[in-house]
Amino acid sequence: ALQGEQLESPGVIAFVAAVVSIVVKEWLYRATVRVAVQIKSEAVRANAWHHRSDAFSSIGTGIGIGAAVILGKGWAILDPVAAVIVSLFIFKVGWAILARSMNELLEGALPEDEERVIHDIINSVDGCHGAHEIRTRMIGSILAVDMHAQVDGEMTVREGHAVATRIEKVLRRKYGRDTVISVHIEPVTRRGKRRHDARFRD
């Protein structure tokens, strides 16, 4: 009972409708998110999560309806309780999508763990002895990276350029051919080769 009144118990038809909605909406989510990944679109990803939020809503509704049908009218309160729980989850997902989209809109930097991945990729390139001053930003769905790559000070200009080209290739292989990359070649002595950026020091 709620405020002295008995809640109406939902029927079997409502339960079946909830199950059908779960299956259809989850399928739509998976299909849409595949497109979002392919075209790197946060707008399409948000639309995909719109489908999944509908699926979660139907799950909560199905649980509430199922409990009310099986356990009787006394448990009809589970239907609105499940709806409240699902609403909170949808709010959490929506906030995460908003944060990512705002970060792209403001050309925000990548998370530190992703910048560490970039740092490790650069260090793995033949002829590169370290990297620092790594700056990243998102231009829409395109990644932009600026860096200082350290090379042997005895290298010729041609050899240093070849190192920069290899860095560009491995980063574009990882993040896409449209990735914007700016590499500043910095000559270092043999002692300098052992220097690492403090931000990524173990």
PDB file of C-alpha atoms in Angstrom:
ATOM      1  CA  ALA A   1       0.000   0.000   0.000  1.00  0.00           C
ATOM      2  CA  LEU A   2       1.123   3.585  -0.667  1.00  0.00           C
ATOM      3  CA  GLN A   3      -0.496   6.563   1.134  1.00  0.00           C
ATOM      4  CA  GLY A   4      -3.248   4.241   2.287  1.00  0.00           C
ATOM      5  CA  GLU A   5      -4.045   3.014  -1.244  1.00  0.00           C
ATOM      6  CA  GLN A   6      -3.239  -0.363  -2.759  1.00  0.00           C
ATOM      7  CA  LEU A   7      -1.082  -0.168  -5.871  1.00  0.00           C
ATOM      8  CA  GLU A   8      -2.547  -1.823  -8.938  1.00  0.00           C
ATOM      9  CA  SER A   9      -0.713  -5.015  -9.829  1.00  0.00           C
ATOM     10  CA  PRO A  10       0.592  -5.113 -13.428  1.00  0.00           C
ATOM     11  CA  GLY A  11      -0.406  -8.036 -15.632  1.00  0.00           C
ATOM     12  CA  VAL A  12       1.356 -10.762 -17.622  1.00  0.00           C
ATOM     13  CA  ILE A  13       0.987  -8.812 -20.880  1.00  0.00           C
ATOM     14  CA  ALA A  14       3.020  -5.965 -19.392  1.00  0.00           C
ATOM     15  CA  PHE A  15       5.733  -8.453 -18.356  1.00  0.00           C
ATOM     16  CA  VAL A  16       5.925  -9.936 -21.877  1.00  0.00           C
ATOM     17  CA  ALA A  17       6.115  -6.438 -23.362  1.00  0.00           C
ATOM     18  CA  ALA A  18       9.036  -5.619 -21.039  1.00  0.00           C
ATOM     19  CA  VAL A  19      10.937  -8.755 -22.125  1.00  0.00           C
ATOM     20  CA  VAL A  20      10.410  -7.970 -25.826  1.00  0.00           C
ATOM     21  CA  SER A  21      11.582  -4.398 -25.230  1.00  0.00           C
ATOM     22  CA  ILE A  22      14.771  -5.649 -23.526  1.00  0.00           C
ATOM     23  CA  VAL A  23      15.704  -7.871 -26.487  1.00  0.00           C
ATOM     24  CA  VAL A  24      14.931  -5.279 -29.173  1.00  0.00           C
ATOM     25  CA  LYS A  25      16.607  -2.347 -27.418  1.00  0.00           C
ATOM     26  CA  GLU A  26      19.760  -4.313 -26.578  1.00  0.00           C
ATOM     27  CA  TRP A  27      20.059  -5.361 -30.230  1.00  0.00           C
ATOM     28  CA  LEU A  28      19.664  -1.727 -31.314  1.00  0.00           C
ATOM     29  CA  TYR A  29      22.341  -0.684 -28.798  1.00  0.00           C
ATOM     30  CA  ARG A  30      24.881  -3.185 -30.123  1.00  0.00           C
ATOM     31  CA  ALA A  31      24.202  -2.255 -33.743  1.00  0.00           C
ATOM     32  CA  THR A  32      24.432   1.486 -33.058  1.00  0.00           C
ATOM     33  CA  VAL A  33      27.576   1.309 -30.916  1.00  0.00           C
ATOM     34  CA  ARG A  34      29.378  -0.588 -33.698  1.00  0.00           C
ATOM     35  CA  VAL A  35      28.665   2.341 -36.010  1.00  0.00           C
ATOM     36  CA  ALA A  36      29.812   4.809 -33.328  1.00  0.00           C
ATOM     37  CA  VAL A  37      33.162   3.025 -33.009  1.00  0.00           C
ATOM     38  CA  GLN A  38      33.634   2.902 -36.779  1.00  0.00           C
ATOM     39  CA  ILE A  39      33.000   6.609 -37.331  1.00  0.00           C
ATOM     40  CA  LYS A  40      34.319   7.724 -33.905  1.00  0.00           C
ATOM     41  CA  SER A  41      31.195   9.716 -33.084  1.00  0.00           C
ATOM     42  CA  GLU A  42      30.188  10.557 -29.524  1.00  0.00           C
ATOM     43  CA  ALA A  43      26.764  11.658 -30.793  1.00  0.00           C
ATOM     44  CA  VAL A  44      26.076   8.214 -32.245  1.00  0.00           C
ATOM     45  CA  ARG A  45      27.508   6.594 -29.094  1.00  0.00           C
ATOM     46  CA  ALA A  46      25.113   8.670 -27.006  1.00  0.00           C
ATOM     47  CA  ASN A  47      22.244   7.494 -29.201  1.00  0.00           C
ATOM     48  CA  ALA A  48      23.408   3.906 -28.674  1.00  0.00           C
ATOM     49  CA  TRP A  49      23.284   4.410 -24.929  1.00  0.00           C
ATOM     50  CA  HIS A  50      19.797   5.816 -25.358  1.00  0.00           C
ATOM     51  CA  HIS A  51      18.784   2.365 -26.617  1.00  0.00           C
ATOM     52  CA  ARG A  52      20.632   0.617 -23.795  1.00  0.00           C
ATOM     53  CA  SER A  53      19.052   2.872 -21.180  1.00  0.00           C
ATOM     54  CA  ASP A  54      15.685   1.807 -22.578  1.00  0.00           C
ATOM     55  CA  ALA A  55      16.784  -1.816 -22.224  1.00  0.00           C
ATOM     56  CA  PHE A  56      17.833  -1.237 -18.607  1.00  0.00           C
ATOM     57  CA  SER A  57      14.557   0.503 -17.928  1.00  0.00           C
ATOM     58  CA  SER A  58      12.732  -2.526 -19.287  1.00  0.00           C
ATOM     59  CA  ILE A  59      14.858  -4.840 -17.123  1.00  0.00           C
ATOM     60  CA  GLY A  60      13.909  -2.906 -14.013  1.00  0.00           C
ATOM     61  CA  THR A  61      10.302  -2.801 -15.108  1.00  0.00           C
ATOM     62  CA  GLY A  62      10.348  -6.526 -15.896  1.00  0.00           C
ATOM     63  CA  ILE A  63      11.710  -7.328 -12.436  1.00  0.00           C
ATOM     64  CA  GLY A  64       9.071  -5.182 -10.786  1.00  0.00           C
ATOM     65  CA  ILE A  65       6.225  -6.572 -12.878  1.00  0.00           C
ATOM     66  CA  GLY A  66       7.437 -10.162 -12.545  1.00  0.00           C
ATOM     67  CA  ALA A  67       7.660  -9.894  -8.778  1.00  0.00           C
ATOM     68  CA  ALA A  68       4.201  -8.347  -8.593  1.00  0.00           C
ATOM     69  CA  VAL A  69       2.689 -11.048 -10.834  1.00  0.00           C
ATOM     70  CA  ILE A  70       4.347 -13.944  -9.004  1.00  0.00           C
ATOM     71  CA  LEU A  71       4.209 -12.652  -5.424  1.00  0.00           C
ATOM     72  CA  GLY A  72       0.879 -10.864  -5.635  1.00  0.00           C
ATOM     73  CA  LYS A  73      -0.458  -7.340  -5.263  1.00  0.00           C
ATOM     74  CA  GLY A  74       1.348  -6.849  -1.987  1.00  0.00           C
ATOM     75  CA  TRP A  75       4.615  -6.591  -3.920  1.00  0.00           C
ATOM     76  CA  ALA A  76       3.398  -4.175  -6.587  1.00  0.00           C
ATOM     77  CA  ILE A  77       5.539  -1.510  -4.904  1.00  0.00           C
ATOM     78  CA  LEU A  78       8.604  -3.183  -6.520  1.00  0.00           C
ATOM     79  CA  ASP A  79       7.605  -1.744  -9.905  1.00  0.00           C
ATOM     80  CA  PRO A  80       8.096   1.964  -9.000  1.00  0.00           C
ATOM     81  CA  VAL A  81      11.099   1.101  -6.781  1.00  0.00           C
ATOM     82  CA  ALA A  82      12.811  -0.578  -9.739  1.00  0.00           C
ATOM     83  CA  ALA A  83      11.977   2.462 -11.881  1.00  0.00           C
ATOM     84  CA  VAL A  84      13.731   4.780  -9.405  1.00  0.00           C
ATOM     85  CA  ILE A  85      16.867   2.603  -9.331  1.00  0.00           C
ATOM     86  CA  VAL A  86      17.048   2.436 -13.125  1.00  0.00           C
ATOM     87  CA  SER A  87      16.551   6.213 -13.368  1.00  0.00           C
ATOM     88  CA  LEU A  88      19.597   6.774 -11.160  1.00  0.00           C
ATOM     89  CA  PHE A  89      21.672   4.472 -13.346  1.00  0.00           C
ATOM     90  CA  ILE A  90      20.558   6.304 -16.511  1.00  0.00           C
ATOM     91  CA  PHE A  91      21.543   9.607 -14.892  1.00  0.00           C
ATOM     92  CA  LYS A  92      25.026   8.223 -14.175  1.00  0.00           C
ATOM     93  CA  VAL A  93      25.498   7.058 -17.785  1.00  0.00           C
ATOM     94  CA  GLY A  94      24.197  10.371 -19.126  1.00  0.00           C
ATOM     95  CA  TRP A  95      26.642  12.310 -16.946  1.00  0.00           C
ATOM     96  CA  ALA A  96      29.569  10.199 -18.247  1.00  0.00           C
ATOM     97  CA  ILE A  97      28.561  10.841 -21.877  1.00  0.00           C
ATOM     98  CA  LEU A  98      28.192  14.575 -21.160  1.00  0.00           C
ATOM     99  CA  ALA A  99      31.663  14.718 -19.580  1.00  0.00           C
ATOM    100  CA  ARG A 100      33.304  13.004 -22.572  1.00  0.00           C
ATOM    101  CA  SER A 101      31.489  15.223 -25.055  1.00  0.00           C
ATOM    102  CA  MET A 102      32.425  18.419 -23.176  1.00  0.00           C
ATOM    103  CA  ASN A 103      36.051  17.270 -23.076  1.00  0.00           C
ATOM    104  CA  GLU A 104      36.041  16.904 -26.871  1.00  0.00           C
ATOM    105  CA  LEU A 105      34.244  20.230 -27.348  1.00  0.00           C
ATOM    106  CA  LEU A 106      36.845  22.028 -25.234  1.00  0.00           C
ATOM    107  CA  GLU A 107      39.703  20.091 -26.879  1.00  0.00           C
ATOM    108  CA  GLY A 108      40.647  18.530 -23.561  1.00  0.00           C
ATOM    109  CA  ALA A 109      43.676  16.300 -23.071  1.00  0.00           C
ATOM    110  CA  LEU A 110      43.548  12.531 -22.945  1.00  0.00           C
ATOM    111  CA  PRO A 111      43.518  10.827 -19.522  1.00  0.00           C
ATOM    112  CA  GLU A 112      46.971  10.336 -18.009  1.00  0.00           C
ATOM    113  CA  ASP A 113      46.901   6.552 -18.483  1.00  0.00           C
ATOM    114  CA  GLU A 114      46.318   7.027 -22.225  1.00  0.00           C
ATOM    115  CA  GLU A 115      49.151   9.554 -22.396  1.00  0.00           C
ATOM    116  CA  ARG A 116      51.353   6.951 -20.741  1.00  0.00           C
ATOM    117  CA  VAL A 117      50.440   4.519 -23.539  1.00  0.00           C
ATOM    118  CA  ILE A 118      51.493   7.145 -26.097  1.00  0.00           C
ATOM    119  CA  HIS A 119      54.747   7.699 -24.208  1.00  0.00           C
ATOM    120  CA  ASP A 120      55.497   3.961 -24.255  1.00  0.00           C
ATOM    121  CA  ILE A 121      54.699   3.733 -27.967  1.00  0.00           C
ATOM    122  CA  ILE A 122      57.112   6.560 -28.747  1.00  0.00           C
ATOM    123  CA  ASN A 123      59.850   4.995 -26.623  1.00  0.00           C
ATOM    124  CA  SER A 124      59.457   1.716 -28.521  1.00  0.00           C
ATOM    125  CA  VAL A 125      60.389   3.367 -31.832  1.00  0.00           C
ATOM    126  CA  ASP A 126      63.850   2.463 -33.118  1.00  0.00           C
ATOM    127  CA  GLY A 127      66.208   5.409 -32.728  1.00  0.00           C
ATOM    128  CA  CYS A 128      64.115   7.247 -30.123  1.00  0.00           C
ATOM    129  CA  HIS A 129      65.752   7.475 -26.690  1.00  0.00           C
ATOM    130  CA  GLY A 130      62.936   9.118 -24.783  1.00  0.00           C
ATOM    131  CA  ALA A 131      60.112  11.616 -25.073  1.00  0.00           C
ATOM    132  CA  HIS A 132      58.847  14.511 -23.013  1.00  0.00           C
ATOM    133  CA  GLU A 133      56.640  17.596 -23.291  1.00  0.00           C
ATOM    134  CA  ILE A 134      53.905  15.282 -24.575  1.00  0.00           C
ATOM    135  CA  ARG A 135      50.670  17.221 -25.047  1.00  0.00           C
ATOM    136  CA  THR A 136      47.441  15.762 -26.335  1.00  0.00           C
ATOM    137  CA  ARG A 137      44.046  17.148 -27.216  1.00  0.00           C
ATOM    138  CA  MET A 138      40.935  15.962 -28.984  1.00  0.00           C
ATOM    139  CA  ILE A 139      39.746  17.910 -32.033  1.00  0.00           C
ATOM    140  CA  GLY A 140      36.292  16.406 -32.397  1.00  0.00           C
ATOM    141  CA  SER A 141      37.026  12.713 -32.856  1.00  0.00           C
ATOM    142  CA  ILE A 142      40.609  13.328 -34.039  1.00  0.00           C
ATOM    143  CA  LEU A 143      43.599  13.069 -31.694  1.00  0.00           C
ATOM    144  CA  ALA A 144      46.336  15.699 -31.825  1.00  0.00           C
ATOM    145  CA  VAL A 145      49.740  14.995 -30.241  1.00  0.00           C
ATOM    146  CA  ASP A 146      52.717  17.335 -29.736  1.00  0.00           C
ATOM    147  CA  MET A 147      55.976  16.007 -28.322  1.00  0.00           C
ATOM    148  CA  HIS A 148      59.734  16.309 -27.985  1.00  0.00           C
ATOM    149  CA  ALA A 149      61.464  13.112 -29.121  1.00  0.00           C
ATOM    150  CA  GLN A 150      65.041  12.565 -27.977  1.00  0.00           C
ATOM    151  CA  VAL A 151      67.551  11.136 -30.464  1.00  0.00           C
ATOM    152  CA  ASP A 152      71.282  10.584 -30.566  1.00  0.00           C
ATOM    153  CA  GLY A 153      72.978  13.966 -30.948  1.00  0.00           C
ATOM    154  CA  GLU A 154      75.378  12.462 -33.482  1.00  0.00           C
ATOM    155  CA  MET A 155      72.525  11.647 -35.897  1.00  0.00           C
ATOM    156  CA  THR A 156      72.290  13.443 -39.228  1.00  0.00           C
ATOM    157  CA  VAL A 157      69.222  15.545 -40.052  1.00  0.00           C
ATOM    158  CA  ARG A 158      68.061  12.786 -42.412  1.00  0.00           C
ATOM    159  CA  GLU A 159      68.334  10.134 -39.678  1.00  0.00           C
ATOM    160  CA  GLY A 160      66.483  12.314 -37.170  1.00  0.00           C
ATOM    161  CA  HIS A 161      63.720  12.917 -39.707  1.00  0.00           C
ATOM    162  CA  ALA A 162      63.448   9.153 -40.237  1.00  0.00           C
ATOM    163  CA  VAL A 163      62.903   8.664 -36.485  1.00  0.00           C
ATOM    164  CA  ALA A 164      60.135  11.298 -36.489  1.00  0.00           C
ATOM    165  CA  THR A 165      58.503   9.578 -39.456  1.00  0.00           C
ATOM    166  CA  ARG A 166      58.550   6.216 -37.663  1.00  0.00           C
ATOM    167  CA  ILE A 167      56.926   7.826 -34.607  1.00  0.00           C
ATOM    168  CA  GLU A 168      54.180   9.290 -36.784  1.00  0.00           C
ATOM    169  CA  LYS A 169      53.532   5.922 -38.435  1.00  0.00           C
ATOM    170  CA  VAL A 170      53.156   3.941 -35.204  1.00  0.00           C
ATOM    171  CA  LEU A 171      50.878   6.570 -33.646  1.00  0.00           C
ATOM    172  CA  ARG A 172      48.657   6.713 -36.738  1.00  0.00           C
ATOM    173  CA  ARG A 173      48.530   2.922 -36.783  1.00  0.00           C
ATOM    174  CA  LYS A 174      47.205   3.059 -33.216  1.00  0.00           C
ATOM    175  CA  TYR A 175      44.930   6.132 -33.353  1.00  0.00           C
ATOM    176  CA  GLY A 176      44.002   6.463 -37.034  1.00  0.00           C
ATOM    177  CA  ARG A 177      45.524   8.007 -40.126  1.00  0.00           C
ATOM    178  CA  ASP A 178      43.885  11.389 -39.444  1.00  0.00           C
ATOM    179  CA  THR A 179      45.823  11.799 -36.176  1.00  0.00           C
ATOM    180  CA  VAL A 180      47.560  15.192 -36.047  1.00  0.00           C
ATOM    181  CA  ILE A 181      51.179  14.727 -34.911  1.00  0.00           C
ATOM    182  CA  SER A 182      53.912  17.274 -34.294  1.00  0.00           C
ATOM    183  CA  VAL A 183      57.356  15.873 -33.425  1.00  0.00           C
ATOM    184  CA  HIS A 184      60.174  18.115 -32.257  1.00  0.00           C
ATOM    185  CA  ILE A 185      63.503  16.278 -32.558  1.00  0.00           C
ATOM    186  CA  GLU A 186      65.779  16.952 -29.590  1.00  0.00           C
ATOM    187  CA  PRO A 187      69.433  15.803 -29.755  1.00  0.00           C
ATOM    188  CA  VAL A 188      70.837  14.364 -26.548  1.00  0.00           C
ATOM    189  CA  THR A 189      74.204  13.062 -25.415  1.00  0.00           C
ATOM    190  CA  ARG A 190      74.706   9.438 -24.428  1.00  0.00           C
ATOM    191  CA  ARG A 191      74.129  10.420 -20.800  1.00  0.00           C
ATOM    192  CA  GLY A 192      70.945  12.238 -21.816  1.00  0.00           C
ATOM    193  CA  LYS A 193      69.541   9.074 -23.367  1.00  0.00           C
ATOM    194  CA  ARG A 194      68.819   7.702 -19.943  1.00  0.00           C
ATOM    195  CA  ARG A 195      66.702  10.688 -18.957  1.00  0.00           C
ATOM    196  CA  HIS A 196      62.948  10.202 -18.687  1.00  0.00           C
ATOM    197  CA  ASP A 197      60.047  12.590 -18.307  1.00  0.00           C
ATOM    198  CA  ALA A 198      59.237  12.820 -14.570  1.00  0.00           C
ATOM    199  CA  ARG A 199      55.534  12.481 -15.325  1.00  0.00           C
ATOM    200  CA  PHE A 200      56.088   8.916 -16.517  1.00  0.00           C
ATOM    201  CA  ARG A 201      58.885   7.841 -14.186  1.00  0.00           C
ATOM    202  CA  ASP A 202      58.261   4.467 -12.536  1.00  0.00           C
TER     203      ASP A 202
END
